[in-house]
PDB file of C-alpha atoms in Angstrom:
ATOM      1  CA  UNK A   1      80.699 125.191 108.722  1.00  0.00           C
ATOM      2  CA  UNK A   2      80.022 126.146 104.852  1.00  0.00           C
ATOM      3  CA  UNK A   3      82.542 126.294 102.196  1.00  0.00           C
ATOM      4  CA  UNK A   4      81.858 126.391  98.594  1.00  0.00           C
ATOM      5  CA  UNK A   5      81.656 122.989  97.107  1.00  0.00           C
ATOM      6  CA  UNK A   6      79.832 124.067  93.544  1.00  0.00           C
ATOM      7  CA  UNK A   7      83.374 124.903  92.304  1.00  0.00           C
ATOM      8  CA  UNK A   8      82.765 122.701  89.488  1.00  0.00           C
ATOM      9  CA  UNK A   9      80.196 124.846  88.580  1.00  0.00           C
ATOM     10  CA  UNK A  10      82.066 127.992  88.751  1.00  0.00           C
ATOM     11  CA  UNK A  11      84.951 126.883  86.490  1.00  0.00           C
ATOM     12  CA  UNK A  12      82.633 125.571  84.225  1.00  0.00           C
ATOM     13  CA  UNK A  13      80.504 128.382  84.024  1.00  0.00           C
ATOM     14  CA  UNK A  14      83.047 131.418  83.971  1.00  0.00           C
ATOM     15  CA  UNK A  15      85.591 129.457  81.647  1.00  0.00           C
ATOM     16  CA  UNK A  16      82.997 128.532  78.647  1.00  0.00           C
ATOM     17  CA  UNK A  17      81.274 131.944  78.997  1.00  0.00           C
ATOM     18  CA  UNK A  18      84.496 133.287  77.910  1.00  0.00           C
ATOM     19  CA  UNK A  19      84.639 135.973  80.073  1.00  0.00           C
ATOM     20  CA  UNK A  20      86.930 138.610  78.647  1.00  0.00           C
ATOM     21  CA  UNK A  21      86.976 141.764  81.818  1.00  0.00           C
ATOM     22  CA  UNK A  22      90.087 140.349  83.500  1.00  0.00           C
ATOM     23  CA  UNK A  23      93.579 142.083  83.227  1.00  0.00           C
ATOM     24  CA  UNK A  24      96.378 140.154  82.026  1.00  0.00           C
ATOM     25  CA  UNK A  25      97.617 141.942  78.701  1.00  0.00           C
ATOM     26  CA  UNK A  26     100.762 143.230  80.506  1.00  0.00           C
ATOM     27  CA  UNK A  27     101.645 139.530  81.119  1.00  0.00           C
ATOM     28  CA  UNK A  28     102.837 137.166  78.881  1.00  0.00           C
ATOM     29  CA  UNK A  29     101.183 134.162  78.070  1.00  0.00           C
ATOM     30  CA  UNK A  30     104.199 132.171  79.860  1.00  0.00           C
ATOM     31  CA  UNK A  31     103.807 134.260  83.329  1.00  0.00           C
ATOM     32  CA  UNK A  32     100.042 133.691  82.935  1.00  0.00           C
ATOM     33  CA  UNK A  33     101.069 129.928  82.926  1.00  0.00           C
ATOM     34  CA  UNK A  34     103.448 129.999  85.566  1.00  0.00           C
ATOM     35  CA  UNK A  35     100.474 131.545  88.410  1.00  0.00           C
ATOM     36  CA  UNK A  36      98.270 128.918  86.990  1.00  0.00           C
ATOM     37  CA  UNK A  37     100.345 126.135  87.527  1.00  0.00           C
ATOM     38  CA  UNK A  38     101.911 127.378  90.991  1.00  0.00           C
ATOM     39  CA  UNK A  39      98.352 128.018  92.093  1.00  0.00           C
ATOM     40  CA  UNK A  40      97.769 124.244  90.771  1.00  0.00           C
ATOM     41  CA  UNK A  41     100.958 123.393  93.401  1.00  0.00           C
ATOM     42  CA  UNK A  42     100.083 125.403  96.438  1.00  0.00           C
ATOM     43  CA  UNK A  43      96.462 123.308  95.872  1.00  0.00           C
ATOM     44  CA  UNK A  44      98.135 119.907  96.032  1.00  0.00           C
ATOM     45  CA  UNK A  45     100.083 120.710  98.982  1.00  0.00           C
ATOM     46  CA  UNK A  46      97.110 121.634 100.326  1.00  0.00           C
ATOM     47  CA  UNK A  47      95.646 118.287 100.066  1.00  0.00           C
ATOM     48  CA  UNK A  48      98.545 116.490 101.015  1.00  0.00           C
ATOM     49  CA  UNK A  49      98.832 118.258 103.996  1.00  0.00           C
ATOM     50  CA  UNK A  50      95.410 117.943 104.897  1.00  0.00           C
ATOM     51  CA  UNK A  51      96.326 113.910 104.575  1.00  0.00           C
ATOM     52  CA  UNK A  52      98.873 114.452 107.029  1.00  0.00           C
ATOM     53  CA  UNK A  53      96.584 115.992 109.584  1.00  0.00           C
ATOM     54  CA  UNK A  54      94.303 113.717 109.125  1.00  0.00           C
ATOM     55  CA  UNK A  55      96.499 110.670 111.002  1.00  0.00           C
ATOM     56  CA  UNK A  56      97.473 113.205 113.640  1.00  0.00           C
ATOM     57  CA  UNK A  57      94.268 114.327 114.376  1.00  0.00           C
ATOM     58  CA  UNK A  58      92.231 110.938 114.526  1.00  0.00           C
ATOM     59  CA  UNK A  59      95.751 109.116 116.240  1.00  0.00           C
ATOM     60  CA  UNK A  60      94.807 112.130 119.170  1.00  0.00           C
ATOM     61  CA  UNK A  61      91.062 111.219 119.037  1.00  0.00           C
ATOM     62  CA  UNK A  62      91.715 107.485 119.445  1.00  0.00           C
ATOM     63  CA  UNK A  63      93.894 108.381 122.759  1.00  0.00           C
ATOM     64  CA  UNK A  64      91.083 110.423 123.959  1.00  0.00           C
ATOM     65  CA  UNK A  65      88.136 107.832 123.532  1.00  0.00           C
ATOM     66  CA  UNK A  66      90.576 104.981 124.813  1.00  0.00           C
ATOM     67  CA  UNK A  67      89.286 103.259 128.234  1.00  0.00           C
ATOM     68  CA  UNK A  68      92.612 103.573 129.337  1.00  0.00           C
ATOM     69  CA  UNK A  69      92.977 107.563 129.224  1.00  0.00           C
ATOM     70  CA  UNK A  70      94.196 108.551 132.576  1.00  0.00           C
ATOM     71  CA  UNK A  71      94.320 112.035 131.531  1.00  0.00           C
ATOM     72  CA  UNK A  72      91.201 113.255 129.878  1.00  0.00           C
ATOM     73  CA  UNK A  73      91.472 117.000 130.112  1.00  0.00           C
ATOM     74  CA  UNK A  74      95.128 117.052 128.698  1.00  0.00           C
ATOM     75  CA  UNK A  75      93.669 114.482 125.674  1.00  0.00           C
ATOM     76  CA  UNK A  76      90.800 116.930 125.079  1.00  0.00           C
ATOM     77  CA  UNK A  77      93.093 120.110 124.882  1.00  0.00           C
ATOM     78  CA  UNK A  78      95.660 117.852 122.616  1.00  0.00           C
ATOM     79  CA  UNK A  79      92.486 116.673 120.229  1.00  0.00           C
ATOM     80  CA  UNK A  80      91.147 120.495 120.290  1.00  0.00           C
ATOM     81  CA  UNK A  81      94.715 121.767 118.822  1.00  0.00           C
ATOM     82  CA  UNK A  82      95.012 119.098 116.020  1.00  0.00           C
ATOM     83  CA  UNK A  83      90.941 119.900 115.072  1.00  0.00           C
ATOM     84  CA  UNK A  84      91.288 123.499 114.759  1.00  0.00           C
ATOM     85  CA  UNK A  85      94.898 122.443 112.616  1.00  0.00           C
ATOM     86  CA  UNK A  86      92.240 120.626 110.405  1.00  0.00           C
ATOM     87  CA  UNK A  87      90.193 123.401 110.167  1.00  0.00           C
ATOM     88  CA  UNK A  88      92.171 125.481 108.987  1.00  0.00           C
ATOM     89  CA  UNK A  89      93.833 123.525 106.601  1.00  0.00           C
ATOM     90  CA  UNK A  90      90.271 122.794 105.242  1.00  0.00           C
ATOM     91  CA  UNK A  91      89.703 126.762 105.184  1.00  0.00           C
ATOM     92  CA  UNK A  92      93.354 127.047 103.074  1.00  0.00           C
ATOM     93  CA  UNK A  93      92.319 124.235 100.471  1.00  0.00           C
ATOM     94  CA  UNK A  94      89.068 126.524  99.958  1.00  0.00           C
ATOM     95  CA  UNK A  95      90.451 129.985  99.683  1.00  0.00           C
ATOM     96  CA  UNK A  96      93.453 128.558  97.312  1.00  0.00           C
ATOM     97  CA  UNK A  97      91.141 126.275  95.225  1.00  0.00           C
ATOM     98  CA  UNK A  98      89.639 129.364  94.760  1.00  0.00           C
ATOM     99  CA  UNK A  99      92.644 131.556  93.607  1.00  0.00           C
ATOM    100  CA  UNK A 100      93.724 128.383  91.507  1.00  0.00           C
ATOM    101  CA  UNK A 101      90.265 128.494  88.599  1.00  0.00           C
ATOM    102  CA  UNK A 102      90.753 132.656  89.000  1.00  0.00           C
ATOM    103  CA  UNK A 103      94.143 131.963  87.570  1.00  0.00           C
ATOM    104  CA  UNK A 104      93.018 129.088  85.371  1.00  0.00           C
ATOM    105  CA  UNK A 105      90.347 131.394  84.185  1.00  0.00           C
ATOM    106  CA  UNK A 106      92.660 134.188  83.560  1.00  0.00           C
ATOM    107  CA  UNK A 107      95.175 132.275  81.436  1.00  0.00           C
ATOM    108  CA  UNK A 108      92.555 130.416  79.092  1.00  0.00           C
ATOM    109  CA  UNK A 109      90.136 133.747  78.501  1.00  0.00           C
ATOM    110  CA  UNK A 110      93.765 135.550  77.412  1.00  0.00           C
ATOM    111  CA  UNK A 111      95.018 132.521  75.584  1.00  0.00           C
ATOM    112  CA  UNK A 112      91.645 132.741  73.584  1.00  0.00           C
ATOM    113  CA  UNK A 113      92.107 136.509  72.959  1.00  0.00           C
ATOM    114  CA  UNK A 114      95.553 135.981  71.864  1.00  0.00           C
ATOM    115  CA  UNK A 115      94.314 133.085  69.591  1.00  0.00           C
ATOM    116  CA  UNK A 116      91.549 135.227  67.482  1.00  0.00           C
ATOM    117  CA  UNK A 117      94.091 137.654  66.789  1.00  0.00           C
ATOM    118  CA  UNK A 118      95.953 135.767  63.590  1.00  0.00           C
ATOM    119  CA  UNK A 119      95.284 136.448  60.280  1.00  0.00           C
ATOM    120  CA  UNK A 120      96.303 132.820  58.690  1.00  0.00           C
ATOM    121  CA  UNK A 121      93.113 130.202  59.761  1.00  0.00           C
ATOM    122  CA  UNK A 122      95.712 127.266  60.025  1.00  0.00           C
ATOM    123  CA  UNK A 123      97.274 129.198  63.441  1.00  0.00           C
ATOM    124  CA  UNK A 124      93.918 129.886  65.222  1.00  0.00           C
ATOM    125  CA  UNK A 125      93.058 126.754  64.424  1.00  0.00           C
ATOM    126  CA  UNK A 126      95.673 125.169  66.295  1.00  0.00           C
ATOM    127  CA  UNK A 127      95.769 127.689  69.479  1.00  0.00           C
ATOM    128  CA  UNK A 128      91.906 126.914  69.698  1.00  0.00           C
ATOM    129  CA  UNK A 129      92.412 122.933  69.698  1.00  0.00           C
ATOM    130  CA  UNK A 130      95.595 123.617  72.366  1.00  0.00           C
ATOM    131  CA  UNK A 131      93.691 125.863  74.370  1.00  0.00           C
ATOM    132  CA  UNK A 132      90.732 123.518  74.359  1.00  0.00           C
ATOM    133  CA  UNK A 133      92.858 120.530  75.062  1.00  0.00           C
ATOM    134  CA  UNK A 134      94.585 122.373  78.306  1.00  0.00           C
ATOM    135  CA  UNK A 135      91.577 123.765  79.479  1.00  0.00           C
ATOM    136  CA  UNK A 136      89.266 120.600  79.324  1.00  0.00           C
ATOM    137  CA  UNK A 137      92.176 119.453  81.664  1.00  0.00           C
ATOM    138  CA  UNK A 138      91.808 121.975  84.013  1.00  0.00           C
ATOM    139  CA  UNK A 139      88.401 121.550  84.388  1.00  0.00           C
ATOM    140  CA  UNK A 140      88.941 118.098  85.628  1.00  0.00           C
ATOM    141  CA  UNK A 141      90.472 119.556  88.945  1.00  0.00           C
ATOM    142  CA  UNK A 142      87.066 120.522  90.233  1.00  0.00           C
ATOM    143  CA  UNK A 143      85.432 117.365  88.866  1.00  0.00           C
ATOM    144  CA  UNK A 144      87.830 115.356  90.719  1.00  0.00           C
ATOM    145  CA  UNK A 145      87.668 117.410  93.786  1.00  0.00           C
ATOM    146  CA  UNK A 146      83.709 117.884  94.667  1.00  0.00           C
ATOM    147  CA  UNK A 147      84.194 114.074  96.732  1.00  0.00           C
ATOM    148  CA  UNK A 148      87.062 114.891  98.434  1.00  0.00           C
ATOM    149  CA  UNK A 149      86.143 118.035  99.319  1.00  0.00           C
ATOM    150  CA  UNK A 150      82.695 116.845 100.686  1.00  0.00           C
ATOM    151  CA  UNK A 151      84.195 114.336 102.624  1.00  0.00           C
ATOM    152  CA  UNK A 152      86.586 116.577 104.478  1.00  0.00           C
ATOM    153  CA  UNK A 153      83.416 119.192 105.482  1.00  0.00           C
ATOM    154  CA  UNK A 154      82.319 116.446 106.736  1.00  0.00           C
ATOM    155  CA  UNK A 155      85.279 115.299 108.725  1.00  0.00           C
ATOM    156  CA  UNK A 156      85.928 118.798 110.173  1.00  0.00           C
ATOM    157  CA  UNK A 157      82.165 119.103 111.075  1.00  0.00           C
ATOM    158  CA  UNK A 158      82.104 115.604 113.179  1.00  0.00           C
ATOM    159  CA  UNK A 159      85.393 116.318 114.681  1.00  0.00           C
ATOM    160  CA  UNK A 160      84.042 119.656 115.629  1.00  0.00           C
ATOM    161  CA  UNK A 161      81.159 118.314 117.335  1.00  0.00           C
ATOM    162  CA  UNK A 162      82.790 115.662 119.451  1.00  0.00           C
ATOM    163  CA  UNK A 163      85.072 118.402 121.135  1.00  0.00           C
ATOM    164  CA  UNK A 164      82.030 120.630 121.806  1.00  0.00           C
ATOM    165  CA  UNK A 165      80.126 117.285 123.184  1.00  0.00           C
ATOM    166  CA  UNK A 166      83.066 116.156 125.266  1.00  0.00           C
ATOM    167  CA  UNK A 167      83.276 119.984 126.764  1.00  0.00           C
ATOM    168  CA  UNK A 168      80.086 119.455 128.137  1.00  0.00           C
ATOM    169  CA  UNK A 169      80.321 115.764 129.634  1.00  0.00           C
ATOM    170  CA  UNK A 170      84.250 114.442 130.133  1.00  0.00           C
ATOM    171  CA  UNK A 171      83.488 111.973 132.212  1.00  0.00           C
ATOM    172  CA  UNK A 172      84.081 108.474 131.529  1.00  0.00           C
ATOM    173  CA  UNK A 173      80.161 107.489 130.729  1.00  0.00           C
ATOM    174  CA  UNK A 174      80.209 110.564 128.346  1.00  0.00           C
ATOM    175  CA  UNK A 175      83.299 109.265 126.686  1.00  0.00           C
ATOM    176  CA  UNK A 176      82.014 105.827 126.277  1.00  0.00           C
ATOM    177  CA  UNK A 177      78.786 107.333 124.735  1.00  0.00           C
ATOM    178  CA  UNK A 178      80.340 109.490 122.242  1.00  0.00           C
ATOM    179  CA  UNK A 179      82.988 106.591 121.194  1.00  0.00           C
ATOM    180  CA  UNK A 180      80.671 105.311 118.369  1.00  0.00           C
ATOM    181  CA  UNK A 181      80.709 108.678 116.605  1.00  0.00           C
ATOM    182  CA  UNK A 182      83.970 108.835 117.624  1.00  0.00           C
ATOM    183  CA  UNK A 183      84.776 105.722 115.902  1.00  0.00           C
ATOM    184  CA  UNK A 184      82.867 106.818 113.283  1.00  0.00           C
ATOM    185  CA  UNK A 185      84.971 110.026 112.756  1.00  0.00           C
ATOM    186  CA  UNK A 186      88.229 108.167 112.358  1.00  0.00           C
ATOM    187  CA  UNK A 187      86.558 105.877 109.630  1.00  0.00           C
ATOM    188  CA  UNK A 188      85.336 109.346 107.661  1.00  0.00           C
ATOM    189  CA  UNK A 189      89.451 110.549 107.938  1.00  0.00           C
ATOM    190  CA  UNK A 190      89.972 107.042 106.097  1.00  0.00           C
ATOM    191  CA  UNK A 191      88.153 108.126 103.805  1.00  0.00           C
ATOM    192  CA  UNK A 192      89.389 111.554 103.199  1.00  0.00           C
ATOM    193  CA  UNK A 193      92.515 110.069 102.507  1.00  0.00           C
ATOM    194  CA  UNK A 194      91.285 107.429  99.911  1.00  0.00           C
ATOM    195  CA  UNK A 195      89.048 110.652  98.449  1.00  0.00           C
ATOM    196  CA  UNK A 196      92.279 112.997  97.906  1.00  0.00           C
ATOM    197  CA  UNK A 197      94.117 110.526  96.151  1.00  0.00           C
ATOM    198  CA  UNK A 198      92.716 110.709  92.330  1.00  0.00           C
ATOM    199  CA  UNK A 199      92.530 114.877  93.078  1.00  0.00           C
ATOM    200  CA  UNK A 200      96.254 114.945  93.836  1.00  0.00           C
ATOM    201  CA  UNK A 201      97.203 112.677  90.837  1.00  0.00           C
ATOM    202  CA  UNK A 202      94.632 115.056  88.441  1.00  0.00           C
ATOM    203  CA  UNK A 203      95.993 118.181  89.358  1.00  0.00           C
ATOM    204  CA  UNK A 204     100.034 116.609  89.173  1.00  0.00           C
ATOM    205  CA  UNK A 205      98.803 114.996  85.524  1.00  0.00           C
ATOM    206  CA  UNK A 206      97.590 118.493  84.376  1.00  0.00           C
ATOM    207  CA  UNK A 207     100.907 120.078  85.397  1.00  0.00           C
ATOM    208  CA  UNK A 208     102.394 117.908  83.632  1.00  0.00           C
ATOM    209  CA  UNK A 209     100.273 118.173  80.554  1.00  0.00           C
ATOM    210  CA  UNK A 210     100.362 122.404  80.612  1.00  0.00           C
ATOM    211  CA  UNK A 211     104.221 121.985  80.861  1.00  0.00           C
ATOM    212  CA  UNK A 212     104.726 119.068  78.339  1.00  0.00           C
ATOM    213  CA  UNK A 213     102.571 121.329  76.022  1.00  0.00           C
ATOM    214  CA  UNK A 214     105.308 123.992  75.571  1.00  0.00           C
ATOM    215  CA  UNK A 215     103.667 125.899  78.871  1.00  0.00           C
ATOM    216  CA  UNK A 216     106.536 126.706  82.071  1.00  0.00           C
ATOM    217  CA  UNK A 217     105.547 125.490  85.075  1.00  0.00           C
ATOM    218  CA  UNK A 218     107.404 124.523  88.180  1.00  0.00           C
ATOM    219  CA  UNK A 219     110.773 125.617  89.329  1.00  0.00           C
ATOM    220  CA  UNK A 220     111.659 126.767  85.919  1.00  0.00           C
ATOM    221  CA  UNK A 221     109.184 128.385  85.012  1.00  0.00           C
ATOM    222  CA  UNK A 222     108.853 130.729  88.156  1.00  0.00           C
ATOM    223  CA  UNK A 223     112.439 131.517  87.866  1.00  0.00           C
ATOM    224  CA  UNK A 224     111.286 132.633  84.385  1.00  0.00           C
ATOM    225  CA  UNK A 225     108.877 134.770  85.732  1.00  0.00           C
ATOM    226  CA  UNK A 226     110.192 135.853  88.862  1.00  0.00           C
ATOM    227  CA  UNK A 227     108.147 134.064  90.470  1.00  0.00           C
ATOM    228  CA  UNK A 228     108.555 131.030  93.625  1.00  0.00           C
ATOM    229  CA  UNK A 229     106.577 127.727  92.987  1.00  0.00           C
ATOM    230  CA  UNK A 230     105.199 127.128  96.994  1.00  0.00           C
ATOM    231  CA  UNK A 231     107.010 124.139  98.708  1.00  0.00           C
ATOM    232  CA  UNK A 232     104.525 121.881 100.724  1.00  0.00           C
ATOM    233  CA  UNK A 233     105.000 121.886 103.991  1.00  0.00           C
ATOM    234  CA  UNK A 234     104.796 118.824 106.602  1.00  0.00           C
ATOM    235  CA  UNK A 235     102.068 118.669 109.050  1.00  0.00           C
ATOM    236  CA  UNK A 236     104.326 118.786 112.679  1.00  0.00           C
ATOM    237  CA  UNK A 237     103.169 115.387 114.104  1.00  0.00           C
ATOM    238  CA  UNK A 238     103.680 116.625 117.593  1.00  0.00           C
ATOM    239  CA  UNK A 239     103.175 120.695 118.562  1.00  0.00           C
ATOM    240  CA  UNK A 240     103.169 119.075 122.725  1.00  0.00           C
ATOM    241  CA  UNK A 241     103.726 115.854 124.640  1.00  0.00           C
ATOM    242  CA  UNK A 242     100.440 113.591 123.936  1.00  0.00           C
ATOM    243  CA  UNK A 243      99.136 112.230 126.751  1.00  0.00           C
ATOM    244  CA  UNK A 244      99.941 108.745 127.761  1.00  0.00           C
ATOM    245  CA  UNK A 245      97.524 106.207 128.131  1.00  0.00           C
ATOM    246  CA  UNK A 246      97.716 103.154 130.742  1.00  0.00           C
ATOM    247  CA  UNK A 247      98.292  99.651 128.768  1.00  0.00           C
TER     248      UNK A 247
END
């Protein structure tokens, strides 16, 4: 599985080369903020949920690896759903991560067109040192990210591969050999959870920041621009009965 991890990169790259094709001039710059910072929302839920999953889907892998599974086909099936859950969340937080620095990127490069337009120094002056101020934190989103984002690839990738292992061999001595990775799985969802953390706090800071500088954001904001900030969504803990293992 390959998703784009270089996003750090990207922003980077596309935001200081001040790329000026994008459309946006029919917008205002309060609109422009409002998609930026619901795109910065529908991220965060994307992470949270992905937390969620997370207990869900190693809580079905622990059933499936225990000695005391009576049911091992019905475990599989049950571990199966919540991976491909995972995967797709992982999928989402891509694709949305993505939308999130096009946005970003669109309301800076307008911001700075906007900026070189007045005539009296003192105003440019101070739209460049906002702008620069907002948009150096933005561009901690993707710093913050690249380790959490890693770590879930990874995650995804060995939960992947136990289901296509125990497809071949569920049998009791196949279970018991796979159990270290297995193990070793739930140990890497630990740590997807502990990696999320500072992401979700940077991108709920910056937020902040774009709305305490004057910028809408949030519910207000997208009633301002007829727009709908996302609400997150809680990963269902149970889609069908787990199976029961034998204390």
């Amino acid at each position: 599985m390959k998703y784009a991890v270089n996003t750090v990169a990207v922003i980077a790259s596309m935001m200081l080369a001040g790329l000026t094709g994008l459309s946006g001039c029919a917008t205002t710059g309060m609109e422009r903020s409002v998609k930026a910072t619901d795109a910065m929302q529908v991220v965060e839920n994307d992470y949270k949920q992905i937390n969620s999953q997370v207990d869900v889907t190693n809580s079905s892998l622990q059933d499936l690896i225990s000695p005391n599974q009576t049911d091992m086909k019905r475990a599989l099936e049950y571990y199966k759903t919540n991976v491909d859950k995972m995967e797709k969340l992982a999928k989402d937080l891509e694709k949305n991560t993505d939308k999130m620095a096009s946005e970003g990127l669109n309301y800076f490069t307008e911001w700075e067109k906007q900026g070189n337009t007045y005539t009296d120094p003192q105003f440019r002056d101070i739209s460049e040192k906002r702008r620069t101020e907002q948009r150096n934190n933005f561009t901690k989103i993707p710093e913050a990210s690249a380790d959490s984002r890693r770590a879930i690839q990874t995650y995804v990738a060995d939960a992947k591969n136990i289901h296509k292992y125990l497809s071949n061999d569920l049998t009791p001595k196949g279970v018991e050999a796979v159990t270290p990775l297995a193990k070793k799985t739930i140990q890497e969802g630990e740590e997807v959870k502990t990696a999320t953390k500072p992401v979700v706090a940077t991108i709920d800071r910056t937020r902040n920041a774009m709305a305490q500088g004057g910028m809408a954001s949030g519910a207000a904001a997208g009633a301002a621009a007829g727009g709908q900030v996302p609400e997150s969504k809680p990963v269902e803990q149970q889609q069908q009965p787990q199976p029961k293992s034998q204390e």
